C-alpha positions as a printed Julia matrix, in Angstrom:
72×3 Matrix{Float64}:
 201.33  174.0   48.12
 202.68  175.5   50.89
 205.64  174.39  51.84
 204.37  173.46  55.44
 202.17  171.75  54.21
 204.49  169.35  52.33
 207.15  168.87  55.07
 204.0   167.79  57.81
 203.27  165.51  54.71
 206.11  164.18  54.07
 206.65  164.12  57.06
 203.33  161.65  58.2
 203.71  159.51  55.65
 207.26  158.95  56.89
 205.75  158.28  60.29
 203.11  155.22  58.54
 205.71  153.73  57.09
 207.77  152.91  60.28
 204.87  151.86  61.88
 203.58  149.19  58.66
 207.57  148.09  59.29
 207.25  147.8   63.11
 203.93  145.65  62.16
 206.05  143.27  59.54
 208.42  143.11  61.74
 205.66  142.08  64.3
 203.81  139.11  61.5
 207.57  137.8   61.11
 207.86  137.38  64.49
 204.92  135.45  65.46
 204.96  133.52  62.54
 208.53  132.83  62.65
 209.38  132.96  58.42
 212.43  132.99  58.08
 212.75  133.92  54.27
 212.96  137.62  55.91
 214.38  138.28  58.84
 212.85  140.49  61.23
 216.06  142.62  61.46
 215.45  144.16  58.57
 212.18  145.61  58.95
 213.47  147.17  62.62
 216.63  148.52  61.1
 214.24  150.06  58.22
 212.4   151.48  61.2
 214.97  153.0   62.76
 216.47  154.61  59.57
 213.16  156.58  58.75
 213.29  157.25  62.3
 216.31  159.08  62.08
 215.31  160.79  59.61
 212.49  161.79  60.42
 214.61  163.51  64.01
 217.27  164.93  60.84
 213.69  166.66  59.11
 212.44  167.72  61.83
 216.03  169.72  62.86
 216.6   170.71  59.44
 213.34  172.64  58.91
 213.74  174.1   62.32
 217.3   175.14  61.53
 215.85  176.87  58.31
 212.57  178.41  60.01
 209.84  176.19  57.63
 208.95  175.25  61.35
 209.41  177.77  64.35
 209.63  176.14  67.91
 206.51  177.11  71.03
 208.15  180.48  72.85
 206.32  179.19  75.8
 205.17  175.43  76.55
 203.05  176.45  79.21
């Protein structure tokens, strides 16, 4: 497989996992369940968001992805 394709696949999966954790936190907030704290899901979301940013920075640094030189 192409390295760029694998990177994009991992990135999309991480973003979907972030959305799932956000939806779980919303469900806990609306239902008012006390078995699992809402901060657990929100903390995971923040952790994986930081992981996505770090992966993007590493990919830019290693040359896996290239920034657009002129965005306009």
